[in-house]
Short mmCIF file of C-alpha atoms in Angstrom, two decimals:
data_model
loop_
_atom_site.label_atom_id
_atom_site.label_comp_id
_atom_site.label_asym_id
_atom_site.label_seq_id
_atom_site.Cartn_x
_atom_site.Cartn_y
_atom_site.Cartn_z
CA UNK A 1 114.61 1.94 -56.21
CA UNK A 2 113.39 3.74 -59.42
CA UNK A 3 114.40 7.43 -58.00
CA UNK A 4 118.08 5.84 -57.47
CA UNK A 5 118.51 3.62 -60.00
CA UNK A 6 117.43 6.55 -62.30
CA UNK A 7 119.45 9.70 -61.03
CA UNK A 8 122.77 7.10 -61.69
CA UNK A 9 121.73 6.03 -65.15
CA UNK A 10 121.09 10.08 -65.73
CA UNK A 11 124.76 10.57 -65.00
CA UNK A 12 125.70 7.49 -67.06
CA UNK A 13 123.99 8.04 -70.18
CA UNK A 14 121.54 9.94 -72.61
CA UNK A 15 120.03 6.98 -73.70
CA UNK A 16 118.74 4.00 -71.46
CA UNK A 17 115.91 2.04 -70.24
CA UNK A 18 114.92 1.26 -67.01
CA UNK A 19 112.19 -2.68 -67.11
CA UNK A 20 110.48 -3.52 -64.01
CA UNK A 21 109.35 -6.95 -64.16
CA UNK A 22 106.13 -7.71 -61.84
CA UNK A 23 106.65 -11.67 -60.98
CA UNK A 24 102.68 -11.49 -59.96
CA UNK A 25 102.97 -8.97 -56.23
CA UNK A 26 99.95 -8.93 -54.78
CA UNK A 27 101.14 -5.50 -52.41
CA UNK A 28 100.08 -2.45 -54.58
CA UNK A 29 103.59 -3.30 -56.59
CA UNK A 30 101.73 -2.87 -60.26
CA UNK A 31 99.93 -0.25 -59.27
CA UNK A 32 103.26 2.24 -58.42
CA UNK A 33 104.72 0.81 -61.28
CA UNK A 34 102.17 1.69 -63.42
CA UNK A 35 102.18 4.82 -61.94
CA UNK A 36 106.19 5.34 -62.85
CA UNK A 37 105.82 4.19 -66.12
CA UNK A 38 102.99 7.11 -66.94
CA UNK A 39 105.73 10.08 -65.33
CA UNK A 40 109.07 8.10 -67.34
CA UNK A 41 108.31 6.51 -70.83
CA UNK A 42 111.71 5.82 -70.63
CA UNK A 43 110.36 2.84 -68.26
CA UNK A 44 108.88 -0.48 -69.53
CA UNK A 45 106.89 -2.55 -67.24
CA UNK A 46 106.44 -6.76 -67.74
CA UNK A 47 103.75 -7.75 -65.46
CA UNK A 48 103.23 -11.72 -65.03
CA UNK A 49 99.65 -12.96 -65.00
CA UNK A 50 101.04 -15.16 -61.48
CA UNK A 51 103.78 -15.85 -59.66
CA UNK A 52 107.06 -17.73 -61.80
CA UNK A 53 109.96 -16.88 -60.14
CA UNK A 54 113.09 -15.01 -59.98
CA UNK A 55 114.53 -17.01 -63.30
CA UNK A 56 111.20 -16.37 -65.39
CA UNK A 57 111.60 -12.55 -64.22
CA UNK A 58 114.93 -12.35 -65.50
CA UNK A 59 114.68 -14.38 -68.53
CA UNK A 60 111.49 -11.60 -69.86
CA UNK A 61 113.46 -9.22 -68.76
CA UNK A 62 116.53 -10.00 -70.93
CA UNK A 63 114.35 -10.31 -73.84
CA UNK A 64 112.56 -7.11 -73.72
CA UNK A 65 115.57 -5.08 -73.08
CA UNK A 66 116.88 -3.25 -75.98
CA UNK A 67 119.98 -1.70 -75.39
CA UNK A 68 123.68 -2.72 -76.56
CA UNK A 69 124.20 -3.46 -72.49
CA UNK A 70 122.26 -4.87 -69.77
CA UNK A 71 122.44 -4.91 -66.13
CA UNK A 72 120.54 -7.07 -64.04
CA UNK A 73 119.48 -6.53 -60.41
CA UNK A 74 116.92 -7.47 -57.59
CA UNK A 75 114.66 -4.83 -56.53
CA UNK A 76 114.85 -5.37 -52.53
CA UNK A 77 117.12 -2.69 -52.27
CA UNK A 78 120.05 -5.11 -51.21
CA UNK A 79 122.15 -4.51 -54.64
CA UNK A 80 123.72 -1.01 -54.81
CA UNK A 81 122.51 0.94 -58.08
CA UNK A 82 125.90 3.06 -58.05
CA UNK A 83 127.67 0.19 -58.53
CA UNK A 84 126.17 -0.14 -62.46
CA UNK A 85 128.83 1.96 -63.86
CA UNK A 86 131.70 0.33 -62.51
CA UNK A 87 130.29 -3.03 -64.08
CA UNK A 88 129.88 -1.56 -67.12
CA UNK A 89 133.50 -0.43 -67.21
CA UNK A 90 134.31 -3.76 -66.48
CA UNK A 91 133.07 -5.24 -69.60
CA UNK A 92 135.07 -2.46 -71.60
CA UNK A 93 138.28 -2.28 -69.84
CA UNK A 94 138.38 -6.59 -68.90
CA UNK A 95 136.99 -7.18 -72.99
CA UNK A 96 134.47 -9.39 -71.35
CA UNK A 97 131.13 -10.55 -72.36
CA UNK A 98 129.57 -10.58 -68.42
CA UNK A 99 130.81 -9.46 -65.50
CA UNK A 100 129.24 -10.38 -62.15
CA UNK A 101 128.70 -9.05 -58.60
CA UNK A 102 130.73 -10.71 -55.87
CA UNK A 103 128.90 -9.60 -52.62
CA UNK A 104 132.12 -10.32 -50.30
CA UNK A 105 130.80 -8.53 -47.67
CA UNK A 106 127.19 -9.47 -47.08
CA UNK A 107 124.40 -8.26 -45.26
CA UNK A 108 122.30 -11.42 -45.29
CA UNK A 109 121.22 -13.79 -42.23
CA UNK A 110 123.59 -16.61 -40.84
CA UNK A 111 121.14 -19.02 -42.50
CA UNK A 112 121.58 -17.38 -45.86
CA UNK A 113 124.91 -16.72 -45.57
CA UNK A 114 125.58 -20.50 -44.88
CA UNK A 115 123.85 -22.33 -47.52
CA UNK A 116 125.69 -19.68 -50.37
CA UNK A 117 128.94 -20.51 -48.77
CA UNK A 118 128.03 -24.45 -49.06
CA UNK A 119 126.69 -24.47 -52.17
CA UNK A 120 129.51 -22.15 -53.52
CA UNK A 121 131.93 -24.90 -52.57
CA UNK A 122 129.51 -27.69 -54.50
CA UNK A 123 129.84 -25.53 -57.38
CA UNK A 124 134.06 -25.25 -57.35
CA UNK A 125 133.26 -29.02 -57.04
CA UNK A 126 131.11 -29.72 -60.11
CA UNK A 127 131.58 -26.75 -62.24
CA UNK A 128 135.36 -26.39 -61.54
CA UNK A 129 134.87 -22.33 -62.04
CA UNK A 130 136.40 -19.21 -59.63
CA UNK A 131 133.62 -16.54 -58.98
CA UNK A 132 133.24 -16.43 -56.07
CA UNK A 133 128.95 -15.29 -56.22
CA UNK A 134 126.82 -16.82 -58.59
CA UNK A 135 123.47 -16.13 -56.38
CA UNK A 136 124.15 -12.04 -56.58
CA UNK A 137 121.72 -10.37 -59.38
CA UNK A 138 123.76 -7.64 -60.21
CA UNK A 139 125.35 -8.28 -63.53
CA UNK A 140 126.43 -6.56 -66.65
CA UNK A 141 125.89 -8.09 -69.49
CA UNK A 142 126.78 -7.48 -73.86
CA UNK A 143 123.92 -7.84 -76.06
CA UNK A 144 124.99 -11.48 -77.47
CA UNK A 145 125.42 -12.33 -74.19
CA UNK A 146 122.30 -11.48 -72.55
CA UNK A 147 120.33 -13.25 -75.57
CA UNK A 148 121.89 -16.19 -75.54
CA UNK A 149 120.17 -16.87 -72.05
CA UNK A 150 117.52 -19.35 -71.26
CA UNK A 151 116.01 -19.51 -67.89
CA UNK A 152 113.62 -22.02 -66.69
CA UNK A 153 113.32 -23.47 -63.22
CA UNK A 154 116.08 -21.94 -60.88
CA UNK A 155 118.65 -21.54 -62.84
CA UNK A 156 119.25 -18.27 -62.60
CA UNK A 157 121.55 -19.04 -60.22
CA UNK A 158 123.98 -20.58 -62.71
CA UNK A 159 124.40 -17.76 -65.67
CA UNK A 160 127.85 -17.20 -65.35
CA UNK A 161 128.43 -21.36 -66.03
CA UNK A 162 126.29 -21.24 -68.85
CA UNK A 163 127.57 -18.24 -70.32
CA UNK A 164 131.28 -20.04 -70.05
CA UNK A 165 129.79 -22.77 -71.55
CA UNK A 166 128.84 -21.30 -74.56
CA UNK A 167 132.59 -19.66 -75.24
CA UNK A 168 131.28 -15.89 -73.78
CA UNK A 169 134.38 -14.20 -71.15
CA UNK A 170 133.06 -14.04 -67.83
CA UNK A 171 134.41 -11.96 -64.98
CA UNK A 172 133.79 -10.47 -61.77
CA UNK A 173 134.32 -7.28 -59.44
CA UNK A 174 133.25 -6.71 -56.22
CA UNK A 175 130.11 -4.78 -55.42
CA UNK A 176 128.12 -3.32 -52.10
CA UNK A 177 125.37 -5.06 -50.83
CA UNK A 178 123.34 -3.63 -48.38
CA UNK A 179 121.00 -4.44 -45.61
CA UNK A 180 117.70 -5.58 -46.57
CA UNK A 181 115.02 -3.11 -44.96
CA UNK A 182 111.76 -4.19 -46.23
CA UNK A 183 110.08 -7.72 -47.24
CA UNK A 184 111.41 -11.06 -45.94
CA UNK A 185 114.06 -13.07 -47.83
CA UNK A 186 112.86 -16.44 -49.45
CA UNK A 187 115.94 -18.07 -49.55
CA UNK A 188 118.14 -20.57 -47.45
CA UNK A 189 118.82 -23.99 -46.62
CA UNK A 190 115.52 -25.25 -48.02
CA UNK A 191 116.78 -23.90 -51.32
CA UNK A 192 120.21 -26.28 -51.39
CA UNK A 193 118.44 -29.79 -53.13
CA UNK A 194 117.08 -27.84 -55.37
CA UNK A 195 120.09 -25.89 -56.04
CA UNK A 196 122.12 -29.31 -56.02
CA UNK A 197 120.14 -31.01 -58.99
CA UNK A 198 120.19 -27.58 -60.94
CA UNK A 199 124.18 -27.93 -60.55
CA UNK A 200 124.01 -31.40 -61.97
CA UNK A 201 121.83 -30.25 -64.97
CA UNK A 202 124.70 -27.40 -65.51
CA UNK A 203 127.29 -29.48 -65.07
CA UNK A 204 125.77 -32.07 -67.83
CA UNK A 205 124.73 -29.93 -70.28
CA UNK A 206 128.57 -28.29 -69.99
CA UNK A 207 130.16 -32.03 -69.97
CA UNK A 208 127.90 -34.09 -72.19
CA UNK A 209 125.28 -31.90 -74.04
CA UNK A 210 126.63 -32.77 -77.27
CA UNK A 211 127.42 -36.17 -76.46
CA UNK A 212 125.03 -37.96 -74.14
CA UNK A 213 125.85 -41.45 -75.47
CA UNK A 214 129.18 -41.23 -73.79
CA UNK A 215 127.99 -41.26 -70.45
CA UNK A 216 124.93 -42.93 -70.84
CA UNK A 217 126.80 -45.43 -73.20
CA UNK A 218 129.83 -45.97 -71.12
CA UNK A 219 127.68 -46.22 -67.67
CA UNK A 220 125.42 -49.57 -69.83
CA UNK A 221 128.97 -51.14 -71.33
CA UNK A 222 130.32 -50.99 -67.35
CA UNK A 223 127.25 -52.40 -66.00
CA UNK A 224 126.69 -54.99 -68.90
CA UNK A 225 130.47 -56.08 -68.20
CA UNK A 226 129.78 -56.34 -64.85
CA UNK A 227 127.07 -58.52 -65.39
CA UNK A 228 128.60 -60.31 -67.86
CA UNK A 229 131.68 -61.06 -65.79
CA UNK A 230 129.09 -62.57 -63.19
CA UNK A 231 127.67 -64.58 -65.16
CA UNK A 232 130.60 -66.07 -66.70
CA UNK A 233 132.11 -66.74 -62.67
CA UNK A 234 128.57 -68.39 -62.49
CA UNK A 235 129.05 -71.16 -64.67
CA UNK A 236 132.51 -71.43 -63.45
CA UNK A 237 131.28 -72.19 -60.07
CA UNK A 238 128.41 -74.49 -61.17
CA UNK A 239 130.76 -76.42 -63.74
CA UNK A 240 134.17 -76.57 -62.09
CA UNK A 241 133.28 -76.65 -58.33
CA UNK A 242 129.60 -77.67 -58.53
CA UNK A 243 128.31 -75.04 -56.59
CA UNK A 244 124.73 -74.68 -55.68
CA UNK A 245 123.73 -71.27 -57.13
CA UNK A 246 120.34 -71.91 -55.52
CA UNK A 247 122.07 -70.58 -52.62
CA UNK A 248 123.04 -67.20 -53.75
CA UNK A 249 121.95 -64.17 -55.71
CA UNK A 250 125.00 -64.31 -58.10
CA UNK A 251 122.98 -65.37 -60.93
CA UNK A 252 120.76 -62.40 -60.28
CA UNK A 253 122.64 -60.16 -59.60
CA UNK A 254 124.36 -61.10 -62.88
CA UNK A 255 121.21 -60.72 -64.98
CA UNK A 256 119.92 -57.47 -63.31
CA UNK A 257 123.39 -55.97 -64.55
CA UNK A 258 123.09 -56.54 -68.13
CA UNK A 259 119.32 -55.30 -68.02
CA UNK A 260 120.90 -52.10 -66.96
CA UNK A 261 123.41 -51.79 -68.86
CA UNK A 262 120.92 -52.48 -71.76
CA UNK A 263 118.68 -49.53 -70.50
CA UNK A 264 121.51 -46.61 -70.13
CA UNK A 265 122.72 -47.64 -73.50
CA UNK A 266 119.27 -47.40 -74.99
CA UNK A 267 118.80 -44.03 -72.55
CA UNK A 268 121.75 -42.48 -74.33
CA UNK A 269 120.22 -43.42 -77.95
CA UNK A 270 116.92 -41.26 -76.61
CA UNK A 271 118.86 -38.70 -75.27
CA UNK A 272 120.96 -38.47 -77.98
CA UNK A 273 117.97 -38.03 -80.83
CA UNK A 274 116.22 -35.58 -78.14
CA UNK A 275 119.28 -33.22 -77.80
CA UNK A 276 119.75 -33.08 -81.55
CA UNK A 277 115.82 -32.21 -82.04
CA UNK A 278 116.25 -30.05 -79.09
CA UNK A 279 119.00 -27.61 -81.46
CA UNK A 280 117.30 -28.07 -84.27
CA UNK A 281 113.87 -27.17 -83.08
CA UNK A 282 115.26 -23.77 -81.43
CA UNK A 283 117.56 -23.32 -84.36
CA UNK A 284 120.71 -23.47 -81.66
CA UNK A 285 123.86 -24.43 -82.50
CA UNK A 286 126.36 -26.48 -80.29
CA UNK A 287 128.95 -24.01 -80.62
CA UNK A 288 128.94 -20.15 -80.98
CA UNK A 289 131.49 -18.57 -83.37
CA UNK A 290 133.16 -15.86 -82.12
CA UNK A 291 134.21 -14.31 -84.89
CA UNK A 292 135.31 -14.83 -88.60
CA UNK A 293 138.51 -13.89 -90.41
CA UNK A 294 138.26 -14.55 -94.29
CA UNK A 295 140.60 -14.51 -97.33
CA UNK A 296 140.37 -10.12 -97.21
CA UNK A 297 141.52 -10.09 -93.72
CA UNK A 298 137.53 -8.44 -92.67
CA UNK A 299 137.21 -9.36 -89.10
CA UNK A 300 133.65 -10.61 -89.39
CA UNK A 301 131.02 -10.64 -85.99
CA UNK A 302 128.40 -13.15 -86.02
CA UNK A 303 124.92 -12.00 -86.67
CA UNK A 304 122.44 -12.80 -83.38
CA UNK A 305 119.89 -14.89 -83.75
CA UNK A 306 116.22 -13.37 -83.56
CA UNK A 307 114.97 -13.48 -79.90
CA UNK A 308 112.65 -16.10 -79.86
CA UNK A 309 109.12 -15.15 -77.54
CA UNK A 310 106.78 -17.68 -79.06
CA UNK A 311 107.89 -20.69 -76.23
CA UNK A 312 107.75 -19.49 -72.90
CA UNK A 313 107.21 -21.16 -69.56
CA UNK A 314 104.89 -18.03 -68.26
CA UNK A 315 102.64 -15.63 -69.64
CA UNK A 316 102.73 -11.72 -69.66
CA UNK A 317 99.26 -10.23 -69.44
CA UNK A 318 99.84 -7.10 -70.61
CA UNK A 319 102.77 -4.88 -71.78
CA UNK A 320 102.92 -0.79 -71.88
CA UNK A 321 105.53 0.66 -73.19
CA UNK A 322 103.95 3.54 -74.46
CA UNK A 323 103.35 2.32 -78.06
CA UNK A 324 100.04 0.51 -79.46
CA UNK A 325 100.42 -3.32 -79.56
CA UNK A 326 98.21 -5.20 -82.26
CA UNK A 327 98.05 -9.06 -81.74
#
């Protein structure tokens, strides 16, 4: 991978970077790695202390990259390295802020194969977007793009979404994919309810992030009315017809109602306060500004926030990129 990936980006560019990131192998991956990075300074390798997954892999390597562009791709030999310069094109020639791999024709297993082509529908469903391949890792991606990133969990699988979310053009073009001839793939069906409640967080934090008292709120005033409303057919019954409400769960069913519709109203409060504290503690705004034209007709880009590496979900146990690192 690092003899081909290289002799493309030679042809590309002068200038680049090439990060491995070691999501804790336990084959003899660090050690050739190691080994790369002491013939190429141009390579950086992130090693993980243990095993965090593909998202954690991606997210460190998004922050340590450096350069004005970033591509993004797995490292089982399935994504095509000649295929980096047409994505970078993309982004020029399309004015876009990401543009993403659409395997259409792909080497994978039936069982593979299936699950994307479910799950792709789920997302059309809930995320009412048309790419076509979230799950492929090959991606190009600008600078305030790539930082504005946050992977935890899975969720990997659901950049382009979030990128859309936050106002950034996302596109797509289609790209090789090739047999896999070494390792075993770790994905398939088992993968879908997990995939499924990571589509619900997406699709919440693109509906509602800024306003979770609407649905929390409007899910308690529905349930309170419905309580309410059986209540009040209750006493109807017992005063007008003199019904026995011994002999049904009306009543109940009434009360149990308005006790939930008191606890998704107070749930929206809480969620509410934690989202807030949530932007304000990462210093995140709910909207990113474009760009700014003022009274002298300046066309103004937005400064990028600092990369923040103090709060991470795993830990790197040792970095060489050549330099001297003092804590």
């Amino acid at each position: 991978m690092y003899e081909e990936t290289r002799g493309v980006l030679e042809e590309m560019s002068e200038q680049w970077e090439l990060i491995f990131v070691d999501d804790g192998s336990n084959d003899g991956s660090d050690d050739v790695l190691r080994s790369i990075h002491e013939q190429d300074e141009r390579v950086t390798v992130v090693e993980f202390g243990a095993n965090f997954g593909q998202s954690a892999a991606l997210d460190a390597g998004l922050r340590y990259a450096r350069g004005d562009v970033v591509v993004t791709m797995d490292s089982d030999g399935q994504n095509d390295p000649t295929d980096i310069p047409r994505l970078v094109e993309a982004l020029d020639r399309e004015g876009l802020d990401c543009v993403v791999g659409w395997r259409r024709n792909r080497e994978d297993p039936i069982g593979k194969t299936l699950a994307s082509n479910v799950a792709r529908v789920m997302r059309r469903i809930f995320l009412d977007t048309d790419l076509h391949d979230f799950g492929c890792t090959l991606k190009a991606f600008r600078r305030e793009a790539a930082e504005s990133v946050r992977l935890n969990g899975e969720m990997h699988r659901y950049i382009p979404p979030l990128l859309i979310w936050r106002g950034f053009d996302v596109g797509e073009i289609e790209v090789n994919h090739r047999e896999r001839e070494n390792g075993e793939t770790k994905y398939g069906w088992r993968r879908l309810p997990k995939g499924f409640i990571d589509m619900l967080n997406v699709w919440f934090w693109q509906k509602y992030s800024g306003r979770p008292l609407h649905v929390f709120g409007g899910l308690g005033i529905l349930a309170g009315a419905i309580g309410l409303a059986g209540g009040f057919y209750s006493v109807y019954l017992k005063t007008v017809h003199a019904v026995s409400l011994s002999d049904t769960a009306l009543p109940l069913f009434a009360v149990f109602m308005c006790l939930l519709g008191i606890q998704f109203f107070i749930s929206g409060i809480l969620a509410d306060i934690g989202i807030k504290n949530y932007f304000a503690v990462r210093q995140e705004d709910t909207y990113r500004v474009a760009r700014v034209l003022d009274g002298r007709d300046v066309v103004e880009e937005p400064e990028a926030r600092p990369t923040d590496r103090a709060t991470k979900l795993f830990e790197i146990s040792e970095v060489d990129d050549g330099a001297r690192l003092d804590a």
